[in-house]
XYZ file of C-alpha atoms in Angstrom:
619
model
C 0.000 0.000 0.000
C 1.429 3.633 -0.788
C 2.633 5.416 2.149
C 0.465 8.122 1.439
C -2.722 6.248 1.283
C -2.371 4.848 4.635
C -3.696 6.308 8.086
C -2.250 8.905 9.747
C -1.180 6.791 12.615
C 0.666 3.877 10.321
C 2.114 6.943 7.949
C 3.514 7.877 11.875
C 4.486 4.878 12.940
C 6.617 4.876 9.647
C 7.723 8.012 9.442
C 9.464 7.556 13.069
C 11.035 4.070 12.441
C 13.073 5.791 9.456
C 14.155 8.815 11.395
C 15.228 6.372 14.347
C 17.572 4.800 11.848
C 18.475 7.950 10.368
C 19.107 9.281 13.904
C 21.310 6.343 14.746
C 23.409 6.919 11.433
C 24.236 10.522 11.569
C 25.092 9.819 15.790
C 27.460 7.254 14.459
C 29.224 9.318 12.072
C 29.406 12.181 14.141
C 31.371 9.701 16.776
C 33.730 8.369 14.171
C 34.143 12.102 13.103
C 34.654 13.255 16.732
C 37.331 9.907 16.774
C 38.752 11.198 14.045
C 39.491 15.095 15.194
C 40.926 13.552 18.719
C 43.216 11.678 16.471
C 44.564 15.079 14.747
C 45.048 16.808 17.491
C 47.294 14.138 19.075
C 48.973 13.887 16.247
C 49.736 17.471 16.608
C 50.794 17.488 20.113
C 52.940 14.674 19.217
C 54.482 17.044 16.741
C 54.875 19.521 18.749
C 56.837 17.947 21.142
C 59.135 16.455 18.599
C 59.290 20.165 17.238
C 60.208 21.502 21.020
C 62.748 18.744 21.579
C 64.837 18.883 18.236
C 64.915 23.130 18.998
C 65.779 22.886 23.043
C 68.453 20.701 21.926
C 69.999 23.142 19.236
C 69.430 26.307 21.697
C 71.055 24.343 24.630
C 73.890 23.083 22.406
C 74.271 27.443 21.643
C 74.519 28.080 25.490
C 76.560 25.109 25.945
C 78.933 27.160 23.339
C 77.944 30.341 25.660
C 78.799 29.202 28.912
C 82.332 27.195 27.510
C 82.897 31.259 26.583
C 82.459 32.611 29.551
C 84.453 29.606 31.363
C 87.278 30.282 29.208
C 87.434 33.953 29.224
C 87.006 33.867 33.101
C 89.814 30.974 33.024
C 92.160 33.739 31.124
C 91.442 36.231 33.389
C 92.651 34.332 35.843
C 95.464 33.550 34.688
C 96.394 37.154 34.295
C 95.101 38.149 37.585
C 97.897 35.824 39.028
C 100.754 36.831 37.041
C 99.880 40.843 38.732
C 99.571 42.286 36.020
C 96.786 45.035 35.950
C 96.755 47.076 33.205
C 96.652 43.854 31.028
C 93.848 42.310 33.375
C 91.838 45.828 32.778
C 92.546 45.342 28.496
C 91.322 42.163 29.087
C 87.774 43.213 31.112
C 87.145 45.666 28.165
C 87.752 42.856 25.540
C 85.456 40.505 27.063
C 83.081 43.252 27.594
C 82.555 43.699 23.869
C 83.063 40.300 22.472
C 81.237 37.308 24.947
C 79.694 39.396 27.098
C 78.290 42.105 24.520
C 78.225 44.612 26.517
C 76.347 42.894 29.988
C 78.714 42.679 31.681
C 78.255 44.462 35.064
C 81.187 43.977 36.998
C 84.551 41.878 37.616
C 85.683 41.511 41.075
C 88.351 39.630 42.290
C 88.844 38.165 46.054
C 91.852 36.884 48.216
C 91.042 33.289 49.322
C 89.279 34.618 52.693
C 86.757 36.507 50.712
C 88.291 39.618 50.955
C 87.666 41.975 47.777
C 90.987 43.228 46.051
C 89.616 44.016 42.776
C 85.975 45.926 41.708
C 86.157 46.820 38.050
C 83.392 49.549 39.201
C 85.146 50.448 42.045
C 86.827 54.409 41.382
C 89.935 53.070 44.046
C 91.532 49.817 44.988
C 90.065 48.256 47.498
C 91.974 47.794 51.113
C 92.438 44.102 52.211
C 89.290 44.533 54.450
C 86.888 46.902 52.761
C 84.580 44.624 51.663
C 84.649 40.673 52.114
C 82.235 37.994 50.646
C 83.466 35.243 52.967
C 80.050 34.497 53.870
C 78.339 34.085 51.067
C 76.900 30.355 50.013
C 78.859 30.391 46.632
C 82.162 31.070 48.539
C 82.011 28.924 50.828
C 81.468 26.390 47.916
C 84.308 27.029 46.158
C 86.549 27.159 48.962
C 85.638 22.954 49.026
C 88.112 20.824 46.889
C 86.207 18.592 45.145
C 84.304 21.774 44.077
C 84.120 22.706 39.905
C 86.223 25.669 39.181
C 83.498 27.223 37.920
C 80.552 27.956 40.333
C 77.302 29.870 38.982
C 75.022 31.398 41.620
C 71.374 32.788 41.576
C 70.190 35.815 40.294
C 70.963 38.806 42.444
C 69.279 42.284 42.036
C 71.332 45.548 42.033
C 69.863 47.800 44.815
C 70.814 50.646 42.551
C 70.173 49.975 39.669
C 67.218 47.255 40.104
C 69.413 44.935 37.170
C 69.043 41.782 37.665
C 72.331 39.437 36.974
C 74.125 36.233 37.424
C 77.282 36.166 39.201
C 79.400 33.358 37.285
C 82.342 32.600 40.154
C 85.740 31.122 39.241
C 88.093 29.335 41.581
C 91.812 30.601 42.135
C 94.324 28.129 42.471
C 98.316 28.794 43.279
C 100.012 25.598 43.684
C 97.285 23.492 44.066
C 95.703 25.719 46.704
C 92.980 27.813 47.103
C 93.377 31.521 46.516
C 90.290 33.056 45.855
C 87.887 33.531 43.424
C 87.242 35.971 40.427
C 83.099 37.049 39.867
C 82.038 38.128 36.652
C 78.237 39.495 37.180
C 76.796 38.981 33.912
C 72.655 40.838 33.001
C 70.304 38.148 32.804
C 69.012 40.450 29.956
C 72.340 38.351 28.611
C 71.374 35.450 28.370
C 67.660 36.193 27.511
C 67.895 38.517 24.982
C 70.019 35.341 22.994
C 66.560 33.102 22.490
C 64.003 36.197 22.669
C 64.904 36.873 18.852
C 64.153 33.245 17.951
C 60.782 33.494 20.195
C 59.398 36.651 20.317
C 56.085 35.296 21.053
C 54.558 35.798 24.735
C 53.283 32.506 23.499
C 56.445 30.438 23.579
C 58.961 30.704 26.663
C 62.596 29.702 26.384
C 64.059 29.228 30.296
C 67.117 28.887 31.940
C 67.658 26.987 35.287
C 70.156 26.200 37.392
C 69.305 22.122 38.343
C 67.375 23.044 41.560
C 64.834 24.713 39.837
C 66.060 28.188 40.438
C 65.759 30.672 37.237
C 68.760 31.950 35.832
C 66.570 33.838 32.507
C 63.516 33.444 30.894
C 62.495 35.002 27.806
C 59.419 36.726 28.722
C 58.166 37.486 32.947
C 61.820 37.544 33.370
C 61.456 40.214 36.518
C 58.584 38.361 37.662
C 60.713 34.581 37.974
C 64.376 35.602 39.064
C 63.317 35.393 42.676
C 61.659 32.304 42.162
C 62.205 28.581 41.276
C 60.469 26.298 39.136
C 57.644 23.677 40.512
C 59.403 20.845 42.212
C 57.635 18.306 40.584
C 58.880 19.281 37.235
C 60.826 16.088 35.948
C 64.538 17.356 35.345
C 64.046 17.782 38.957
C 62.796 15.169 40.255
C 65.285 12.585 38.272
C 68.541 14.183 38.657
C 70.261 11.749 36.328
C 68.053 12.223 33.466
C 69.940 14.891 30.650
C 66.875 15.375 28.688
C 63.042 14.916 28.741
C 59.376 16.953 27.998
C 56.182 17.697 29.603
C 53.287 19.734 29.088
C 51.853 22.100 32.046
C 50.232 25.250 32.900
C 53.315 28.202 33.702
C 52.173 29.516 37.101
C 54.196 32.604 36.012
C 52.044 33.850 33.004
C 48.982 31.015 33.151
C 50.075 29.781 29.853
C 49.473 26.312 29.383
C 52.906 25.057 26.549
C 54.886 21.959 25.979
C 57.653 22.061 27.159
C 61.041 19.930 25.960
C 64.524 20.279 28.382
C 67.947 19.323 28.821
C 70.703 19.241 30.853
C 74.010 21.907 29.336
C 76.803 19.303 29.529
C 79.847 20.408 32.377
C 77.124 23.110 33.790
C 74.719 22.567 36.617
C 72.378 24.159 34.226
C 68.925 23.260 32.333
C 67.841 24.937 29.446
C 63.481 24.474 28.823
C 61.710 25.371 25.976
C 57.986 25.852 26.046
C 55.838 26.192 22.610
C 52.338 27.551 23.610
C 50.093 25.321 23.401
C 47.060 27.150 21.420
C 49.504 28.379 18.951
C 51.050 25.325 18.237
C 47.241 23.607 18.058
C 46.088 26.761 16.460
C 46.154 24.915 13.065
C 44.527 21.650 13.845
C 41.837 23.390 15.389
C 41.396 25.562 13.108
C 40.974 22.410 10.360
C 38.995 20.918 12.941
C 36.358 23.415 13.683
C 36.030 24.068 9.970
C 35.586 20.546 9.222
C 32.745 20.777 12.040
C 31.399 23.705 10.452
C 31.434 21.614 7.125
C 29.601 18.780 8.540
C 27.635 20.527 10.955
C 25.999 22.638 7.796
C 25.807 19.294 5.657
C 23.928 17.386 8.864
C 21.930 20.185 8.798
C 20.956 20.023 5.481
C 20.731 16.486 5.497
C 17.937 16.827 8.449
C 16.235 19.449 6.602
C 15.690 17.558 3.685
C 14.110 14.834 5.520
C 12.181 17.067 7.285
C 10.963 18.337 4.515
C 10.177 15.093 2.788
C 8.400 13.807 6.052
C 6.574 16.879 5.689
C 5.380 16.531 1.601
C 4.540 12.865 2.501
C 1.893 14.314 5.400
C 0.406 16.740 3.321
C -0.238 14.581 0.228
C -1.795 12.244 2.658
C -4.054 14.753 4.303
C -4.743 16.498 1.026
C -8.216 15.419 1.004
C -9.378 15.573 4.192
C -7.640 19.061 4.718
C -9.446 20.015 1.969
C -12.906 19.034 2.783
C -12.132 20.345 6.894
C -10.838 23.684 4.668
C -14.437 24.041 3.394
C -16.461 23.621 6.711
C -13.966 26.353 8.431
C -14.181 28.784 5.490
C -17.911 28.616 5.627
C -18.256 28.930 9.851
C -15.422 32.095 9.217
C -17.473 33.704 7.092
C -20.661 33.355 8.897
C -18.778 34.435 12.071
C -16.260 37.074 10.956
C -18.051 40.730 12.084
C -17.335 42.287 8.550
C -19.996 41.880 5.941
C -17.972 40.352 2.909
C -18.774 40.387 -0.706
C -16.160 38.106 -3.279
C -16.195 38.174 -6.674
C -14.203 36.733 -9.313
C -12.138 38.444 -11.855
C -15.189 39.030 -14.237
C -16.886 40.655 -11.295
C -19.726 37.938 -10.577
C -20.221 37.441 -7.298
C -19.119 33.976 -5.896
C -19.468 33.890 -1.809
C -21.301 36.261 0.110
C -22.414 36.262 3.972
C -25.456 37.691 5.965
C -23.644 40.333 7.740
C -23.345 42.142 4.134
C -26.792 41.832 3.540
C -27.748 42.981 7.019
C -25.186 46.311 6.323
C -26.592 47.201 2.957
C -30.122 46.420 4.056
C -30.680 43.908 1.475
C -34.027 41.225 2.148
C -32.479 38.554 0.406
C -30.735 35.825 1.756
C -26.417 35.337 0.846
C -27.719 32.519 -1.445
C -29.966 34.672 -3.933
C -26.885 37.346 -4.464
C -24.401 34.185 -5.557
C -23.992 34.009 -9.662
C -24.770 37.883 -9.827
C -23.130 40.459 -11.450
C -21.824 43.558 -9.348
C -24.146 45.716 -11.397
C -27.071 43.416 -10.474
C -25.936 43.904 -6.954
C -26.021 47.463 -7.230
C -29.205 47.553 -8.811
C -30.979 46.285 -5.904
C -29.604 48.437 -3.396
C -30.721 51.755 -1.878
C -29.161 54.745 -3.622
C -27.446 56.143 -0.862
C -25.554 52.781 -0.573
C -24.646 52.443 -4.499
C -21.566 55.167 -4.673
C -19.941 52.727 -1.646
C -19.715 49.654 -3.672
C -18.053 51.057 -6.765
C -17.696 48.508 -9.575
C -13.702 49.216 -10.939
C -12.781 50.287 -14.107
C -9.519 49.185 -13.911
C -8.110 46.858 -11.584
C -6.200 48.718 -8.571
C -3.215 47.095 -7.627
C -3.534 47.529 -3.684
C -6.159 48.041 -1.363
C -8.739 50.406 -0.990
C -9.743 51.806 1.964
C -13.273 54.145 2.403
C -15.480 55.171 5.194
C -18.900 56.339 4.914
C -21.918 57.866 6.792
C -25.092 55.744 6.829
C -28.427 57.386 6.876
C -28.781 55.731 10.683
C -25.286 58.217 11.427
C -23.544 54.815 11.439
C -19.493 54.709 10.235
C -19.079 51.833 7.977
C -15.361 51.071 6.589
C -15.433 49.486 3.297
C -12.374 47.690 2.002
C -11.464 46.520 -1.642
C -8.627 43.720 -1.863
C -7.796 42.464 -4.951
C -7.168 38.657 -5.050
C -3.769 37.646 -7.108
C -2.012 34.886 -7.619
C 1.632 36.125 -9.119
C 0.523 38.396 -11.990
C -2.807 37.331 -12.538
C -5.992 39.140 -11.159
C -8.140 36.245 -9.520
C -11.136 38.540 -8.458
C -11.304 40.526 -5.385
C -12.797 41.217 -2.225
C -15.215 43.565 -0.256
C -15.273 43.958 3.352
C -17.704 46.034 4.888
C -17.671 46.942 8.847
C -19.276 49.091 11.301
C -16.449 50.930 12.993
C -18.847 53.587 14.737
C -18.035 52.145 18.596
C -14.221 52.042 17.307
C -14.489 55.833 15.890
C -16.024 57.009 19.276
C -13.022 55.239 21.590
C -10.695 57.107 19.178
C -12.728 60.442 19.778
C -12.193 59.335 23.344
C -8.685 58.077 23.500
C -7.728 61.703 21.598
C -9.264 63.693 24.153
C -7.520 61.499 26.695
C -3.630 62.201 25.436
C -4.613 65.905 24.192
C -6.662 67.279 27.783
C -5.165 68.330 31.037
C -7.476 66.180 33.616
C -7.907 68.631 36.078
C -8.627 71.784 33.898
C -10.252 70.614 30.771
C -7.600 72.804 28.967
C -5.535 71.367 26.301
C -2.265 69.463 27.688
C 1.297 71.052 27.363
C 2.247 67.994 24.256
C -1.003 69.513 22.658
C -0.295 72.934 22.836
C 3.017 72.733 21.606
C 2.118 70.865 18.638
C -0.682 73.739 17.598
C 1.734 76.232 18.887
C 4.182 74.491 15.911
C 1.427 73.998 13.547
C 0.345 77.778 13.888
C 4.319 78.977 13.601
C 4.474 76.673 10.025
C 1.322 77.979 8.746
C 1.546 81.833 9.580
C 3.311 84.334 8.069
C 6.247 86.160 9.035
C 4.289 89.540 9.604
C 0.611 88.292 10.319
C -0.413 89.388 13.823
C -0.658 87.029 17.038
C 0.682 86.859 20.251
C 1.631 83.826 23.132
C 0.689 84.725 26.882
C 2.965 82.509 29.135
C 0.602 82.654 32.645
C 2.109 81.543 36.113
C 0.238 81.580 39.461
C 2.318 83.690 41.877
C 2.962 81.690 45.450
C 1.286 78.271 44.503
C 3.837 76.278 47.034
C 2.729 78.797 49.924
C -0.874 77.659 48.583
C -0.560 74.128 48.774
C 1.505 74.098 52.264
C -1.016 76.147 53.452
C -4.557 74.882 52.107
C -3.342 71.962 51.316
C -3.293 70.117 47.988
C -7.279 69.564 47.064
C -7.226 73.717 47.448
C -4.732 73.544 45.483
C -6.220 71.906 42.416
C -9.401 74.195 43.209
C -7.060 77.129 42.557
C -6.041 75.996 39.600
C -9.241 74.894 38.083
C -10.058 78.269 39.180
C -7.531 79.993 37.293
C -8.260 77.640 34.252
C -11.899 78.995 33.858
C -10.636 82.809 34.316
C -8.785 81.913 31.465
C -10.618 80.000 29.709
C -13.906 82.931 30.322
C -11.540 86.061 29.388
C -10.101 84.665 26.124
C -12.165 84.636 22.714
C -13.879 81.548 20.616
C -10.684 81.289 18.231
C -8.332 81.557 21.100
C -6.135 78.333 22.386
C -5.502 77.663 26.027
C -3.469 74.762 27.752
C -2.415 73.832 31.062
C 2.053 73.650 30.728
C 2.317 72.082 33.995
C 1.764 72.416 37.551
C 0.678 76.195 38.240
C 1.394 77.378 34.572
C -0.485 78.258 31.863
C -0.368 79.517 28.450
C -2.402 81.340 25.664
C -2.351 81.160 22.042
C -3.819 84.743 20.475
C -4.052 84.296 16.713
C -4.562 87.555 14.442
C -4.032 89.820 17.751
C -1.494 92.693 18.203
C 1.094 93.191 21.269
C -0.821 95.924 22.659
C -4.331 94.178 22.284
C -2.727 91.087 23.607
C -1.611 93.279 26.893
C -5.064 94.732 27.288
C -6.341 90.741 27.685
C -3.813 89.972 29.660
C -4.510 92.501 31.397
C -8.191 91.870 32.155
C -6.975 88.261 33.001
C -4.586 89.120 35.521
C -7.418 91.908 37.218
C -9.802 89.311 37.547
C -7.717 86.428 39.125
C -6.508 89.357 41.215
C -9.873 90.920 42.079
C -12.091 87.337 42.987
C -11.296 85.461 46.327
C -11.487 81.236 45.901
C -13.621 79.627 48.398
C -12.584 76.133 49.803
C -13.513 74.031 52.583
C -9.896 75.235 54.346
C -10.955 79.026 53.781
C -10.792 82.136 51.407
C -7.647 82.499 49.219
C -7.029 85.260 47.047
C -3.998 84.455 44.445
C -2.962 86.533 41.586
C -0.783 85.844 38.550
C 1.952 86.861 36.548
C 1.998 87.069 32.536
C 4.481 87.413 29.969
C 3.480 88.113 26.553
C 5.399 87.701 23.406
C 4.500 87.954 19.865
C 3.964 85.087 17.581
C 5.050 85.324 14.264
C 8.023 85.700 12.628
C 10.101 83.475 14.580
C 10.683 80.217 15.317
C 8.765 78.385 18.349
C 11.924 78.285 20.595
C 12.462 81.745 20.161
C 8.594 82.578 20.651
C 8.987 80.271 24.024
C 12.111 81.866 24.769
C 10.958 85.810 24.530
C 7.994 84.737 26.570
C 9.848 83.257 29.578
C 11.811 86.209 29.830
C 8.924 88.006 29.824
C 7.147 85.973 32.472
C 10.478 86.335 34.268
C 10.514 90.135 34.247
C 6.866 89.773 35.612
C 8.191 87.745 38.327
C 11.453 89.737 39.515
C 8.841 93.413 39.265
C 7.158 92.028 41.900
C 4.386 89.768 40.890
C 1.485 90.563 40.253
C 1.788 91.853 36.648
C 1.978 91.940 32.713
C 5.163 92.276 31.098
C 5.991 92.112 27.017
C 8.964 90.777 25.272
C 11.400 93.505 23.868
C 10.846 94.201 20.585
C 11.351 97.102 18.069
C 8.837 99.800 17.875
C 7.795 98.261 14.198
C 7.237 94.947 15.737
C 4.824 96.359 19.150
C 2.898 98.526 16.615
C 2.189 95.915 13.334
């Protein structure tokens, strides 16, 4: 039996078997896939360590060569030292100075063998037998042991002065097979640094220097932050003292950085040289390949998923086709009985095809939907009143978009009457007429406008209103017609409402709104600003005629007590007037502020006008 014939349970049943399997297949591959990436990456790590390892050992075979330099050129000095001869020893400090030591070299001091300093290359005089002594320093007392390397290297010791950090490399005198002192060379740790930080510039990568307890000698990059300190003790070249080389991969607690790391022992030196590749750098590019080939099969899954969704989906609407089609039917015909709009359809050669009883009930028709079905629109119109003919319209050409009417029945009713055309790409399928009695709508509009454009407590026009018809009057006017603004503030109102309280208050001011509203003329536009202060829009009206009502405003506040329930108050007001046109409504606003403010500082009580020329006060 065809899938699409069956039930809509069994076509279920079906449809969820195959995306079980399908489900299983792409979970599969995306766990081989996931196999596969874990793979890549190890191979890269392995990489990378075989990368750090072949590189630590060509940078430690280059200090190797490094420290052998500064063994023999300490060895040399030595030798001069003992054969007293100064001036040659001095030739010889500047020599090394520019050749091994480039330059970082920060001093070269020489000691009997009690520790007592007879040479300080920075030193301006020689040194007395017991000016300075270094007898009990660790590194000294090292030396001064027999079985103990000529050459000694010590940790990293900061210059007071200077803040430098450097390495004191200490070489053993011996006359005669005895001990006779010991020659320092303190060498910048900038030195030995500065040699790897050209190969590794990156904050990503670290090349270190250790002596074999863990303490740092250099490090390419947090160098001031680790010459104080030593390395983990767990790290391996410590823990297995015989081991020359090895690698490991951890988490720096200097910088946070997590690298591999490759090291190995210098030969003849108690020193171990680490290099540390960054670990996101190094993975950077197998990750990179990895996420893309996520991306890659992420998009193709997806696509995969919508495709059979979209299949599953054609195979449930070809098998509900028919019974959609017939439910379509039953819910078009309950929608149109239902829907509040009278609607009229026709097709393309204007017959009419569906209509309900709501249209005949608007258009006052005693027929039922069933007799107007197979008519022509003119038909239609033929049997309706004439007032209602001009609102059905029959087209003489076919509009594009909607049209939207409203009209004024004979029972004062609004209808709106809608005309949508019906397409189907380019081709004009019929259209569509939908008539509906909007008269409760219109009169919560009505309602809604008064709402957002009235002051509550005064009935006057709100301060948003008036400053939009203030605008509107500005953009309308011209620049020399006549008409003036009254800005209108009641004097004391706080002393008013700590007084009489707050209801007398609002009894002033609806007061003062009906003064107002009583002294100005039918064309005249009044709104409440906010709080005690008003304002008056006098169209057509000069500055000295707009005084004169001011004026008689500001008398009669003045002149007629307010009675409340907490006693008699008499208030009076200030006004500023300015005229109207020929400026701009901030500048209208502006000139009548000032003038209210002039009102104010005269003492209350009072009309005062804008400055103006004598050709502006008498227009």
């Amino acid at each position: 039996m065809p899938i699409n014939t069956l039930p809509a349970y069994r076509i279920g049943i079906r449809l969820g078997l195959i995306w079980l399997v399908f489900l299983l297949l792409m979970t599969a591959y995306w766990l081989r896939l996931d196999s596969i990436h874990k793979d890549q990456l190890l191979e890269a790590e392995e990489h990378a360590q075989l990368r750090a390892k072949q590189a630590a050992h060509a940078l430690s075979l280059q200090m190797h060569a490094l420290l052998l330099n500064i063994d023999f050129v300490l060895e040399h000095l030595a030798e001069h030292w003992l054969d007293h001869d100064e001036k040659v020893f001095r030739k010889l400090i500047d020599l090394a100075q520019q050749g091994v030591f480039k330059g970082s070299l920060d001093l070269i001091a020489v000691t009997d063998k009690k520790g007592n300093v007879l040479f300080n290359s920075q030193a301006q005089n020689e040194y007395s037998p017991h000016q300075l002594s270094i007898a009990n320093r660790d590194y000294f007392k090292q030396l001064t042991q027999q079985d103990e390397h000529r050459l000694f290297i010590s940790s990293p010791i900061q210059n007071l002065v200077t803040g430098r950090w450097t390495i004191q490399f200490n070489y053993k005198l011996i006359v005669n097979g005895e001990f006779a002192g010991v020659i320092i060379a303190a060498v910048s740790a900038e030195h030995l640094s500065n040699a790897f930080k050209t190969v590794y510039p990156a904050e990503d990568d670290v090349v270190l220097l250790t002596l074999n307890n863990g303490q740092y000698l250099a490090r390419t990059h947090a160098q001031e932050i680790a010459l104080d300190k030593k390395v983990p003790s767990n790290r391996e070249f410590i823990q297995f003292p015989n081991k020359l080389s090895g690698h490991y991969s951890v988490v720096a607690p200097i910088d946070g950085i997590e690298r591999f790391y490759a090291w190995r022992r210098i030969p003849d030196f108690p020193v171990v040289l680490s290099l540390g590749l960054g670990k996101n750098k190094v993975l950077a590019p197998a990750l990179k390949a990895t996420q893309a080939s996520k991306r890659q099969n992420l998009l193709g899954s997806i696509l995969l998923t919508l495709a059979a969704l979209w299949i599953s989906r054609l195979i449930f609407i070809k098998a509900k086709q028919n019974r959609s089609l017939l439910q379509s039917q039953e819910r078009f015909a309950t929608l149109l009985n239902r829907v509040p709009s009278g609607v009229l359809l026709e097709d393309e050669n204007n017959i009419i095809v569906t209509v309900n009883d709501n249209l005949c009930a608007l258009l006052n028709l005693n027929v039922t939907p069933a007799d107007l079905i197979g008519l022509h629109h003119q038909e239609l119109l033929n049997m309706l009143q004439p007032d209602c003919v001009s609102w059905l319209p029959e087209p003489q050409f076919k509009p594009k978009q909607r049209q939207r009417n409203e009209v004024i029945d004979q029972a004062g009713r609004t209808l709106e009457i809608d005309w949508v055309p019906i397409k189907h790409h380019a081709r004009f399928l019929g259209h569509v007429w939908f008539i509906q009695n909007i008269t409760a709508r219109k009169q919560k509009e009505q309602e809604l406008l008064a709402l957002a454009t009235t002051d509550p407590l005064t009935g006057l026009h709100n301060r948003r209103s008036f400053i939009e018809f203030l605008q509107e009057q500005l953009n309308l006017s011209q620049a020399n017609a006549p008409g003036a603004l009254l800005l209108l503030d009641i004097d004391h109102f706080k002393h008013v409402n700590d007084t009489y309280g707050h209801p007398a208050g609002d009894l002033v001011i609806q007061h003062t709104a009906q003064v107002i509203r009583t002294s100005l003329r039918q064309n005249d536009f009044t709104g409440r600003l906010g709080g005690e202060e008003f304002a008056a829009l006098l169209p057509h009206t000069t500055l000295p005629q707009a005084l004169q009502l001011a004026e008689r405003i500001r008398e009669h506040i003045a002149t007629t007590p307010i009675i409340t329930a907490t006693g008699t108050i008499n208030i009076t007001i200030s006004i500023g007037v300015a005229l109207l046109y020929g400026q701009d409504e901030e500048s209208v606003r502006e000139h009548a502020d000032q003038a209210l403010y002039n009102a104010k500082k005269s003492g209350r009580n009072c009309v005062r006008a804008a400055q103006y020329s004598m050709d502006a006060i008498s227009t």
